[in-house]
């Protein structure tokens, strides 16, 4: 028996088609009034825009923007309107059969002194410094205009090792919860 306080979590919620280039083709054979065959094909592209989050994709965040207080005993989160959003792209291989999301919420305080800069999309690869890990993979299909501004954050190696998950933990950076967003307060 289902309790109204129960909820289900899924390790991922995959999109219908992954990002990439596709070709679809079809053939129809008719026998009346005479036998004939017709074929058609079309190339198409499925693209995700990881560099810029769509304005309406976020349903809720916690803590709310500009909210102040002691949140040390709480877990921050983002709820997306599209449950498959964290898995729209592949940036690394699966971990033990589990799909790795391409994004995660990482909390950094001002005391940890992250360096922040804004860079035009066309210059993003030029901002990579020698000897610095740069978590950016050029998408298969570019989706941003060259003059879009991307916000980059640089963290120390020690901080990254402290707060970022190990490779075998990457698949747990996001999950899907089965909820009806129209049935919320």
Coordinates of N, CA, C and O in Angstrom, one line a residue:
X1 N 0.8 -1.2 0.0 CA 0.0 0.0 0.0 C 0.9 1.2 0.0 O 1.8 1.3 0.8
X2 N 0.6 2.2 -0.8 CA 1.4 3.4 -1.0 C 1.0 4.4 0.1 O -0.2 4.7 0.3
X3 N 2.0 4.9 0.8 CA 1.8 6.0 1.8 C 2.0 7.3 1.1 O 2.9 7.5 0.3
X4 N 1.1 8.3 1.4 CA 1.3 9.6 0.7 C 2.6 10.3 1.1 O 3.0 11.3 0.4
X5 N 3.3 9.9 2.1 CA 4.6 10.4 2.5 C 5.7 9.8 1.7 O 6.9 10.2 1.9
X6 N 5.5 8.7 1.0 CA 6.5 8.0 0.2 C 6.8 8.8 -1.0 O 6.0 9.5 -1.6
X7 N 8.0 8.7 -1.5 CA 8.4 9.2 -2.8 C 9.4 8.3 -3.5 O 10.1 7.6 -2.8
X8 N 9.5 8.4 -4.8 CA 10.4 7.6 -5.6 C 11.5 8.4 -6.1 O 11.3 9.5 -6.6
X9 N 12.7 7.9 -6.1 CA 13.9 8.6 -6.7 C 14.4 7.7 -7.8 O 14.5 6.4 -7.6
X10 N 14.8 8.3 -8.9 CA 15.4 7.5 -10.0 C 16.9 8.0 -10.1 O 17.2 9.2 -9.9
X11 N 17.8 7.1 -10.5 CA 19.2 7.5 -10.6 C 19.4 8.4 -11.8 O 20.4 9.2 -11.8
X12 N 18.5 8.3 -12.8 CA 18.5 9.3 -13.9 C 17.2 9.3 -14.6 O 16.4 8.4 -14.4
X13 N 17.0 10.3 -15.5 CA 15.8 10.4 -16.3 C 16.3 10.8 -17.6 O 16.5 12.0 -17.9
X14 N 16.5 9.8 -18.5 CA 17.1 10.1 -19.8 C 16.1 10.8 -20.8 O 14.9 10.5 -20.8
X15 N 16.7 11.7 -21.6 CA 15.9 12.3 -22.6 C 15.5 11.3 -23.7 O 16.2 10.3 -23.8
X16 N 14.5 11.6 -24.5 CA 14.1 10.7 -25.6 C 15.3 10.5 -26.6 O 15.5 9.4 -27.1
X17 N 16.0 11.5 -26.9 CA 17.2 11.4 -27.8 C 18.3 12.2 -27.2 O 18.1 13.3 -26.7
X18 N 19.5 11.6 -27.2 CA 20.7 12.3 -26.7 C 21.1 13.3 -27.7 O 20.8 13.3 -28.9
X19 N 21.9 14.3 -27.3 CA 22.5 15.3 -28.1 C 23.3 14.7 -29.2 O 24.0 13.7 -29.0
X20 N 23.2 15.2 -30.4 CA 24.0 14.6 -31.5 C 23.3 14.8 -32.9 O 22.2 15.4 -33.0
X21 N 24.0 14.3 -33.9 CA 23.4 14.4 -35.3 C 22.8 13.0 -35.6 O 23.4 12.0 -35.3
X22 N 21.7 13.1 -36.3 CA 20.9 11.8 -36.6 C 20.5 11.9 -38.1 O 20.4 12.9 -38.7
X23 N 20.2 10.7 -38.6 CA 19.6 10.5 -39.9 C 18.5 9.6 -39.7 O 18.6 8.5 -39.2
X24 N 17.3 10.0 -40.3 CA 16.1 9.1 -40.3 C 15.7 8.9 -41.7 O 15.9 9.8 -42.6
X25 N 15.3 7.7 -42.0 CA 14.9 7.3 -43.3 C 13.7 6.4 -43.2 O 13.6 5.7 -42.2
X26 N 13.0 6.4 -44.3 CA 11.8 5.5 -44.3 C 11.6 5.0 -45.8 O 11.9 5.7 -46.7
X27 N 11.0 3.9 -45.9 CA 10.6 3.3 -47.2 C 9.2 2.8 -47.1 O 8.9 2.2 -46.2
X28 N 8.5 3.1 -48.2 CA 7.1 2.5 -48.3 C 7.0 1.8 -49.6 O 7.4 2.3 -50.6
X29 N 6.5 0.6 -49.5 CA 6.2 -0.2 -50.7 C 4.7 -0.3 -50.9 O 4.0 -0.7 -49.9
X30 N 4.2 0.0 -52.1 CA 2.8 -0.2 -52.4 C 2.7 -1.3 -53.5 O 3.6 -1.5 -54.3
X31 N 1.6 -2.0 -53.5 CA 1.3 -3.0 -54.5 C 0.2 -2.7 -55.4 O 0.0 -3.4 -56.4
X32 N -0.6 -1.7 -55.1 CA -1.8 -1.4 -55.9 C -1.7 0.1 -56.3 O -1.3 0.9 -55.5
X33 N -2.0 0.6 -57.4 CA -2.4 -0.2 -58.6 C -1.3 -0.9 -59.3 O -1.5 -1.9 -60.0
X34 N -0.1 -0.5 -59.0 CA 1.1 -1.3 -59.4 C 2.1 -1.3 -58.3 O 2.1 -0.4 -57.4
X35 N 3.1 -2.2 -58.3 CA 4.1 -2.3 -57.3 C 5.1 -1.1 -57.5 O 5.6 -0.9 -58.6
X36 N 5.3 -0.4 -56.4 CA 6.3 0.7 -56.4 C 6.8 0.9 -55.0 O 6.2 0.5 -54.0
X37 N 8.0 1.6 -54.9 CA 8.6 1.8 -53.6 C 9.0 3.3 -53.6 O 9.5 3.8 -54.5
X38 N 8.8 3.9 -52.4 CA 9.2 5.3 -52.2 C 10.1 5.4 -51.0 O 9.8 4.7 -50.0
X39 N 11.1 6.2 -51.0 CA 12.0 6.4 -49.9 C 12.2 7.8 -49.7 O 12.2 8.7 -50.6
X40 N 12.5 8.2 -48.4 CA 12.8 9.5 -48.0 C 13.8 9.5 -46.8 O 13.7 8.5 -46.1
X41 N 14.6 10.5 -46.7 CA 15.6 10.6 -45.6 C 15.8 12.0 -45.2 O 15.6 12.9 -46.0
X42 N 16.1 12.2 -44.0 CA 16.3 13.5 -43.5 C 17.4 13.5 -42.4 O 17.4 12.7 -41.5
X43 N 18.3 14.4 -42.4 CA 19.3 14.6 -41.4 C 18.8 15.6 -40.4 O 18.1 16.6 -40.8
X44 N 19.0 15.4 -39.1 CA 18.6 16.4 -38.1 C 19.5 16.4 -36.9 O 20.3 15.5 -36.8
X45 N 19.4 17.4 -36.1 CA 20.3 17.6 -35.0 C 19.5 17.8 -33.7 O 18.6 18.5 -33.7
X46 N 20.0 17.1 -32.7 CA 19.4 17.4 -31.3 C 20.5 18.1 -30.6 O 21.6 17.6 -30.5
X47 N 20.2 19.3 -30.1 CA 21.2 20.1 -29.4 C 20.8 20.5 -28.0 O 19.6 20.8 -27.8
X48 N 21.7 20.5 -27.1 CA 21.5 21.0 -25.7 C 22.3 22.3 -25.6 O 23.4 22.4 -26.2
X49 N 21.9 23.2 -24.8 CA 22.6 24.4 -24.6 C 23.1 24.5 -23.1 O 22.6 25.2 -22.3
X50 N 24.2 23.8 -22.8 CA 24.7 23.7 -21.5 C 25.3 25.0 -21.0 O 25.4 25.3 -19.8
X51 N 25.8 25.9 -22.0 CA 26.5 27.1 -21.6 C 25.5 28.1 -21.0 O 25.9 29.0 -20.3
X52 N 24.2 28.0 -21.4 CA 23.2 29.0 -21.0 C 21.9 28.2 -20.6 O 21.3 27.6 -21.5
X53 N 21.6 28.3 -19.4 CA 20.4 27.6 -18.9 C 19.1 28.3 -19.4 O 19.0 29.6 -19.2
X54 N 18.2 27.7 -20.0 CA 16.9 28.4 -20.4 C 16.3 29.0 -19.2 O 16.3 28.4 -18.1
X55 N 15.7 30.2 -19.4 CA 15.1 30.9 -18.3 C 14.0 30.2 -17.5 O 13.9 30.3 -16.3
X56 N 13.2 29.4 -18.2 CA 12.1 28.8 -17.6 C 12.4 27.3 -17.2 O 11.5 26.6 -16.7
X57 N 13.6 26.9 -17.2 CA 13.9 25.5 -16.9 C 13.9 25.2 -15.3 O 13.6 24.2 -14.9
X58 N 14.2 26.3 -14.5 CA 14.3 26.1 -13.1 C 12.9 26.3 -12.5 O 12.3 27.4 -12.7
X59 N 12.4 25.3 -11.7 CA 11.2 25.4 -11.1 C 11.3 26.1 -9.7 O 10.6 26.9 -9.3
X60 N 12.3 25.6 -8.9 CA 12.6 26.1 -7.6 C 14.0 25.9 -7.2 O 14.7 24.9 -7.6
X61 N 14.5 26.8 -6.4 CA 15.9 26.7 -5.8 C 15.7 26.9 -4.3 O 14.9 27.6 -3.8
X62 N 16.6 26.2 -3.5 CA 16.7 26.4 -2.1 C 18.2 26.5 -1.7 O 18.9 25.6 -2.1
X63 N 18.6 27.4 -0.9 CA 17.9 28.6 -0.5 C 17.5 29.5 -1.6 O 18.2 29.5 -2.7
X64 N 16.4 30.3 -1.4 CA 16.0 31.2 -2.5 C 17.0 32.3 -2.7 O 17.8 32.6 -1.8
X65 N 16.9 32.9 -3.9 CA 17.8 34.0 -4.2 C 17.8 35.1 -3.2 O 16.7 35.5 -2.8
X66 N 18.9 35.5 -2.7 CA 19.0 36.6 -1.7 C 18.5 36.3 -0.3 O 18.4 37.1 0.5
X67 N 18.2 35.0 -0.1 CA 17.8 34.6 1.2 C 19.0 34.6 2.2 O 20.0 34.1 1.8
X68 N 18.9 35.0 3.3 CA 20.0 35.1 4.3 C 19.6 34.2 5.5 O 18.5 34.0 5.9
X69 N 20.7 33.7 6.2 CA 20.5 32.9 7.4 C 21.5 31.8 7.5 O 22.4 31.7 6.6
X70 N 21.4 31.0 8.5 CA 22.3 29.9 8.7 C 21.7 28.7 8.0 O 20.8 28.1 8.5
X71 N 22.3 28.2 6.9 CA 21.8 27.1 6.1 C 22.8 25.9 6.3 O 22.7 24.9 5.5
X72 N 23.6 25.9 7.3 CA 24.6 24.9 7.5 C 24.0 23.5 7.7 O 24.6 22.5 7.4
X73 N 22.8 23.5 8.3 CA 22.1 22.2 8.5 C 21.1 21.8 7.5 O 20.3 20.9 7.7
X74 N 21.2 22.4 6.3 CA 20.2 22.1 5.2 C 21.0 21.8 4.0 O 22.2 22.0 3.8
X75 N 20.3 21.2 3.0 CA 20.9 20.8 1.8 C 20.3 21.6 0.7 O 19.1 21.7 0.4
X76 N 21.2 22.4 0.0 CA 20.7 23.2 -1.1 C 20.2 22.4 -2.3 O 20.7 21.2 -2.4
X77 N 19.3 22.8 -3.1 CA 18.9 22.1 -4.2 C 18.3 22.9 -5.4 O 18.0 24.1 -5.1
X78 N 18.2 22.4 -6.5 CA 17.6 23.0 -7.7 C 16.6 22.0 -8.2 O 16.9 20.8 -8.4
X79 N 15.3 22.4 -8.5 CA 14.3 21.5 -9.1 C 14.1 22.1 -10.5 O 13.8 23.2 -10.7
X80 N 14.3 21.2 -11.5 CA 14.1 21.6 -12.9 C 12.7 21.2 -13.4 O 12.2 20.2 -13.0
X81 N 12.2 22.0 -14.3 CA 10.9 21.7 -14.9 C 11.0 20.4 -15.8 O 10.0 19.7 -16.0
X82 N 12.1 20.2 -16.4 CA 12.4 19.1 -17.2 C 13.3 18.1 -16.5 O 14.5 18.4 -16.2
X83 N 12.7 17.0 -16.1 CA 13.5 16.0 -15.2 C 14.7 15.5 -15.9 O 15.6 15.0 -15.3
X84 N 14.7 15.5 -17.2 CA 15.9 14.9 -18.0 C 17.0 15.9 -18.1 O 18.1 15.6 -18.6
X85 N 16.8 17.2 -17.7 CA 17.8 18.2 -18.0 C 19.3 17.9 -17.5 O 20.2 18.1 -18.3
X86 N 19.5 17.3 -16.3 CA 20.8 17.0 -15.9 C 21.5 15.9 -16.8 O 22.7 15.7 -16.7
X87 N 20.7 15.2 -17.6 CA 21.3 14.1 -18.5 C 21.2 14.4 -20.0 O 21.3 13.5 -20.8
X88 N 20.9 15.7 -20.3 CA 20.8 16.0 -21.8 C 22.1 15.7 -22.5 O 22.0 15.5 -23.7
X89 N 23.2 15.8 -21.9 CA 24.5 15.7 -22.6 C 25.3 14.6 -21.9 O 25.1 14.2 -20.8
X90 N 26.3 14.1 -22.6 CA 27.3 13.2 -22.1 C 28.6 13.9 -22.1 O 29.0 14.4 -23.1
X91 N 29.3 13.9 -21.0 CA 30.6 14.5 -20.9 C 31.6 13.5 -20.4 O 32.8 13.8 -20.5
X92 N 31.2 12.4 -19.9 CA 32.1 11.3 -19.5 C 31.4 10.0 -19.6 O 30.1 10.0 -19.8
X93 N 32.1 8.9 -19.5 CA 31.5 7.6 -19.5 C 30.6 7.3 -18.3 O 30.8 7.9 -17.3
X94 N 29.7 6.3 -18.4 CA 28.9 5.9 -17.3 C 29.8 5.4 -16.2 O 30.9 4.9 -16.5
X95 N 29.3 5.4 -15.0 CA 30.0 4.8 -13.8 C 29.3 3.6 -13.3 O 28.2 3.7 -12.9
X96 N 30.0 2.4 -13.5 CA 29.4 1.2 -13.1 C 27.9 1.0 -13.6 O 27.0 0.5 -12.9
X97 N 27.7 1.4 -14.9 CA 26.4 1.3 -15.5 C 25.4 2.4 -15.2 O 24.3 2.4 -15.7
X98 N 25.8 3.3 -14.4 CA 25.0 4.5 -14.0 C 25.4 5.7 -14.8 O 26.6 6.0 -15.0
X99 N 24.4 6.4 -15.4 CA 24.6 7.6 -16.2 C 25.1 8.7 -15.4 O 24.6 9.0 -14.3
X100 N 26.1 9.4 -15.8 CA 26.7 10.6 -15.1 C 26.0 11.9 -15.6 O 26.1 12.1 -16.8
X101 N 25.5 12.7 -14.8 CA 24.9 13.9 -15.2 C 26.0 14.9 -15.7 O 27.1 14.8 -15.2
X102 N 25.6 15.8 -16.5 CA 26.6 16.8 -17.0 C 26.6 18.1 -16.1 O 27.5 18.9 -16.3
X103 N 25.7 18.2 -15.1 CA 25.8 19.3 -14.3 C 25.5 18.9 -12.8 O 24.9 17.9 -12.6
X104 N 25.9 19.8 -11.9 CA 25.7 19.5 -10.5 C 25.7 20.9 -9.8 O 26.3 21.8 -10.3
X105 N 25.0 20.9 -8.7 CA 25.0 22.1 -7.8 C 26.2 21.9 -6.9 O 26.3 21.0 -6.1
X106 N 27.2 22.9 -6.9 CA 28.3 22.9 -6.0 C 28.3 24.1 -5.2 O 28.3 25.2 -5.8
X107 N 28.3 24.0 -3.9 CA 28.2 25.2 -3.0 C 29.6 25.6 -2.6 O 30.4 24.8 -2.1
X108 N 29.9 26.9 -2.8 CA 31.2 27.5 -2.5 C 30.9 28.8 -1.7 O 30.1 29.6 -2.1
X109 N 31.6 28.9 -0.6 CA 31.4 30.2 0.2 C 32.4 31.2 -0.2 O 33.4 31.0 -0.8
X110 N 32.1 32.5 0.1 CA 33.0 33.6 -0.1 C 34.3 33.4 0.5 O 35.4 33.8 0.0
X111 N 34.3 32.8 1.7 CA 35.6 32.5 2.5 C 36.5 31.6 1.7 O 37.7 31.6 1.9
X112 N 36.0 30.8 0.8 CA 36.8 29.9 0.0 C 37.5 30.6 -1.2 O 38.2 30.0 -1.9
X113 N 37.2 31.9 -1.4 CA 37.8 32.8 -2.3 C 37.8 32.2 -3.8 O 38.9 32.1 -4.4
X114 N 36.6 31.9 -4.3 CA 36.6 31.6 -5.7 C 36.9 32.8 -6.6 O 36.5 33.9 -6.3
X115 N 37.7 32.6 -7.7 CA 37.9 33.7 -8.6 C 36.9 33.6 -9.7 O 36.6 32.5 -10.2
X116 N 36.2 34.7 -10.0 CA 35.1 34.7 -11.0 C 35.4 35.7 -12.1 O 35.9 36.8 -11.9
X117 N 35.2 35.3 -13.3 CA 35.3 36.1 -14.5 C 34.2 35.8 -15.5 O 33.6 34.8 -15.5
X118 N 33.9 36.8 -16.3 CA 33.0 36.7 -17.4 C 33.8 36.6 -18.7 O 34.7 37.4 -18.9
X119 N 33.4 35.7 -19.6 CA 34.1 35.4 -20.8 C 33.1 35.3 -22.0 O 32.1 34.6 -21.8
X120 N 33.4 35.8 -23.1 CA 32.6 35.6 -24.3 C 32.7 34.1 -24.7 O 33.8 33.5 -24.6
X121 N 31.7 33.5 -25.2 CA 31.7 32.1 -25.6 C 32.8 31.8 -26.6 O 33.5 30.8 -26.4
X122 N 33.0 32.7 -27.5 CA 34.0 32.5 -28.5 C 35.5 32.4 -27.9 O 36.4 31.9 -28.5
X123 N 35.6 33.0 -26.7 CA 36.9 33.1 -26.1 C 37.1 32.1 -24.9 O 38.1 32.1 -24.2
X124 N 36.1 31.2 -24.7 CA 36.1 30.4 -23.5 C 37.3 29.4 -23.5 O 38.0 29.2 -22.5
X125 N 37.7 28.8 -24.6 CA 38.8 27.9 -24.7 C 40.2 28.7 -24.5 O 41.1 28.1 -24.0
X126 N 40.2 30.0 -24.8 CA 41.4 30.8 -24.6 C 41.7 31.1 -23.1 O 42.8 31.4 -22.8
X127 N 40.6 30.9 -22.3 CA 40.8 31.3 -20.9 C 41.4 30.1 -20.1 O 41.6 30.3 -18.9
X128 N 41.6 29.0 -20.7 CA 42.2 27.8 -20.0 C 43.7 28.2 -19.8 O 44.4 28.6 -20.6
X129 N 44.1 28.0 -18.5 CA 45.5 28.2 -18.1 C 46.3 26.9 -18.1 O 45.7 25.9 -17.8
X130 N 47.6 27.0 -18.4 CA 48.4 25.8 -18.3 C 48.4 25.2 -16.9 O 48.5 26.0 -15.9
X131 N 48.3 23.9 -16.8 CA 48.4 23.3 -15.5 C 47.1 23.4 -14.7 O 47.1 23.0 -13.5
X132 N 46.0 24.0 -15.2 CA 44.8 24.1 -14.5 C 43.7 23.2 -15.2 O 43.6 23.3 -16.4
X133 N 43.0 22.4 -14.4 CA 42.0 21.6 -14.9 C 40.8 22.5 -15.4 O 40.4 23.4 -14.7
X134 N 40.4 22.2 -16.6 CA 39.4 23.1 -17.2 C 38.2 22.2 -17.5 O 38.3 21.4 -18.5
X135 N 37.1 22.2 -16.8 CA 36.0 21.3 -16.9 C 35.1 21.8 -18.1 O 34.0 22.3 -17.8
X136 N 35.6 21.8 -19.3 CA 34.8 22.2 -20.4 C 35.1 21.3 -21.6 O 36.2 21.1 -21.9
X137 N 34.1 20.8 -22.2 CA 34.2 20.0 -23.4 C 33.4 20.7 -24.5 O 32.2 20.9 -24.3
X138 N 34.0 21.0 -25.6 CA 33.3 21.6 -26.7 C 32.2 20.8 -27.1 O 32.4 19.6 -27.4
X139 N 31.0 21.3 -27.2 CA 29.8 20.5 -27.6 C 29.9 20.0 -29.0 O 30.6 20.7 -29.9
X140 N 29.3 18.9 -29.3 CA 29.3 18.4 -30.7 C 28.6 19.4 -31.6 O 29.0 19.5 -32.8
X141 N 27.6 20.0 -31.1 CA 26.9 21.0 -31.9 C 26.9 22.3 -31.2 O 26.2 22.4 -30.1
X142 N 27.6 23.3 -31.7 CA 27.6 24.6 -30.9 C 26.3 25.2 -30.9 O 25.5 25.3 -31.9
X143 N 25.9 25.7 -29.7 CA 24.5 26.3 -29.5 C 24.5 27.7 -29.1 O 23.5 28.3 -29.1
X144 N 25.6 28.2 -28.7 CA 25.7 29.6 -28.2 C 26.2 30.5 -29.3 O 27.1 30.1 -30.1
X145 N 25.8 31.7 -29.3 CA 26.3 32.7 -30.2 C 27.7 33.1 -29.7 O 27.9 33.1 -28.4
X146 N 28.6 33.5 -30.5 CA 30.0 33.8 -30.1 C 30.1 34.9 -29.1 O 31.0 34.8 -28.2
X147 N 29.1 35.8 -29.0 CA 29.2 36.9 -28.1 C 28.4 36.7 -26.8 O 28.4 37.6 -25.9
X148 N 27.9 35.5 -26.6 CA 27.2 35.1 -25.3 C 28.3 35.2 -24.2 O 29.4 34.8 -24.4
X149 N 27.9 35.7 -23.0 CA 28.8 35.8 -21.9 C 28.7 34.6 -21.0 O 27.5 34.3 -20.6
X150 N 29.8 33.9 -20.7 CA 29.8 32.8 -19.8 C 30.5 33.2 -18.5 O 31.5 33.8 -18.6
X151 N 30.0 32.8 -17.4 CA 30.6 33.1 -16.1 C 31.4 31.9 -15.7 O 30.9 30.8 -15.5
X152 N 32.7 32.1 -15.4 CA 33.6 31.1 -15.0 C 34.1 31.3 -13.6 O 34.3 32.4 -13.2
X153 N 34.2 30.2 -12.9 CA 34.7 30.2 -11.5 C 35.9 29.4 -11.4 O 35.9 28.2 -11.9
X154 N 37.0 29.9 -10.8 CA 38.2 29.1 -10.6 C 38.4 28.8 -9.1 O 38.3 29.8 -8.3
X155 N 38.6 27.6 -8.8 CA 38.8 27.1 -7.4 C 40.1 26.5 -7.3 O 40.7 26.0 -8.2
X156 N 40.7 26.6 -6.1 CA 42.0 26.0 -5.8 C 41.9 24.5 -5.9 O 40.8 23.9 -5.7
X157 N 43.0 23.8 -6.3 CA 43.1 22.4 -6.4 C 42.7 21.7 -5.0 O 41.9 20.8 -5.0
X158 N 43.1 22.3 -3.9 CA 42.8 21.8 -2.6 C 41.3 21.8 -2.3 O 40.8 20.9 -1.8
X159 N 40.7 22.9 -2.7 CA 39.3 23.1 -2.5 C 38.5 22.1 -3.3 O 37.6 21.4 -2.9
X160 N 38.9 21.9 -4.6 CA 38.2 21.0 -5.5 C 38.3 19.5 -4.9 O 37.3 18.8 -4.9
X161 N 39.5 19.2 -4.4 CA 39.7 17.8 -3.9 C 38.8 17.6 -2.6 O 38.4 16.5 -2.3
X162 N 38.6 18.7 -1.9 CA 37.8 18.7 -0.7 C 36.3 18.6 -1.0 O 35.6 17.8 -0.3
X163 N 35.8 19.3 -2.0 CA 34.3 19.4 -2.1 C 33.8 18.6 -3.3 O 32.6 18.3 -3.3
X164 N 34.6 18.3 -4.3 CA 34.1 17.6 -5.5 C 34.1 16.1 -5.3 O 35.0 15.6 -4.6
X165 N 33.2 15.4 -5.8 CA 33.1 13.9 -5.7 C 34.2 13.2 -6.4 O 34.8 13.8 -7.4
X166 N 34.5 12.0 -6.0 CA 35.5 11.2 -6.7 C 34.8 10.7 -8.0 O 33.6 10.7 -8.1
X167 N 35.6 10.2 -8.9 CA 35.1 9.8 -10.2 C 33.9 8.7 -10.1 O 32.9 8.8 -10.8
X168 N 34.1 7.8 -9.2 CA 33.1 6.7 -9.0 C 31.8 7.3 -8.3 O 30.8 6.6 -8.2
X169 N 31.8 8.5 -7.8 CA 30.7 9.1 -7.2 C 29.9 10.1 -8.1 O 28.9 10.6 -7.7
X170 N 30.4 10.4 -9.3 CA 29.8 11.4 -10.2 C 28.4 11.1 -10.5 O 27.6 12.0 -10.7
X171 N 28.0 9.8 -10.7 CA 26.7 9.4 -11.1 C 25.6 9.9 -10.0 O 24.5 9.9 -10.3
X172 N 26.1 10.2 -8.8 CA 25.1 10.5 -7.7 C 25.0 12.0 -7.6 O 24.4 12.5 -6.6
X173 N 25.5 12.8 -8.5 CA 25.4 14.3 -8.4 C 24.0 14.8 -8.7 O 23.6 15.9 -8.4
X174 N 23.1 14.0 -9.3 CA 21.7 14.4 -9.6 C 20.8 13.2 -9.5 O 21.3 12.0 -9.6
X175 N 19.6 13.4 -9.3 CA 18.6 12.3 -9.3 C 17.3 12.9 -9.8 O 17.1 14.1 -9.9
X176 N 16.4 12.0 -10.1 CA 15.0 12.4 -10.6 C 14.0 12.0 -9.5 O 14.1 10.8 -9.1
X177 N 13.2 12.8 -9.1 CA 12.1 12.5 -8.1 C 10.8 12.6 -8.8 O 10.5 13.6 -9.5
X178 N 10.0 11.6 -8.7 CA 8.7 11.6 -9.4 C 7.7 12.4 -8.6 O 7.3 12.1 -7.5
X179 N 7.4 13.6 -9.1 CA 6.5 14.5 -8.5 C 5.7 15.2 -9.6 O 6.0 15.3 -10.8
X180 N 4.5 15.7 -9.2 CA 3.6 16.4 -10.1 C 3.8 17.9 -9.8 O 3.4 18.4 -8.7
X181 N 4.5 18.7 -10.6 CA 4.8 20.1 -10.4 C 3.6 20.9 -10.3 O 3.6 22.0 -9.8
X182 N 2.5 20.4 -10.9 CA 1.2 21.2 -10.9 C 0.5 21.0 -9.5 O -0.4 21.8 -9.2
X183 N 0.9 20.0 -8.7 CA 0.3 19.7 -7.5 C 1.3 20.1 -6.3 O 1.6 19.3 -5.5
X184 N 1.7 21.4 -6.3 CA 2.6 21.9 -5.3 C 2.1 23.2 -4.7 O 1.2 23.8 -5.2
X185 N 2.6 23.5 -3.5 CA 2.2 24.7 -2.8 C 2.8 25.9 -3.5 O 4.0 25.9 -3.9

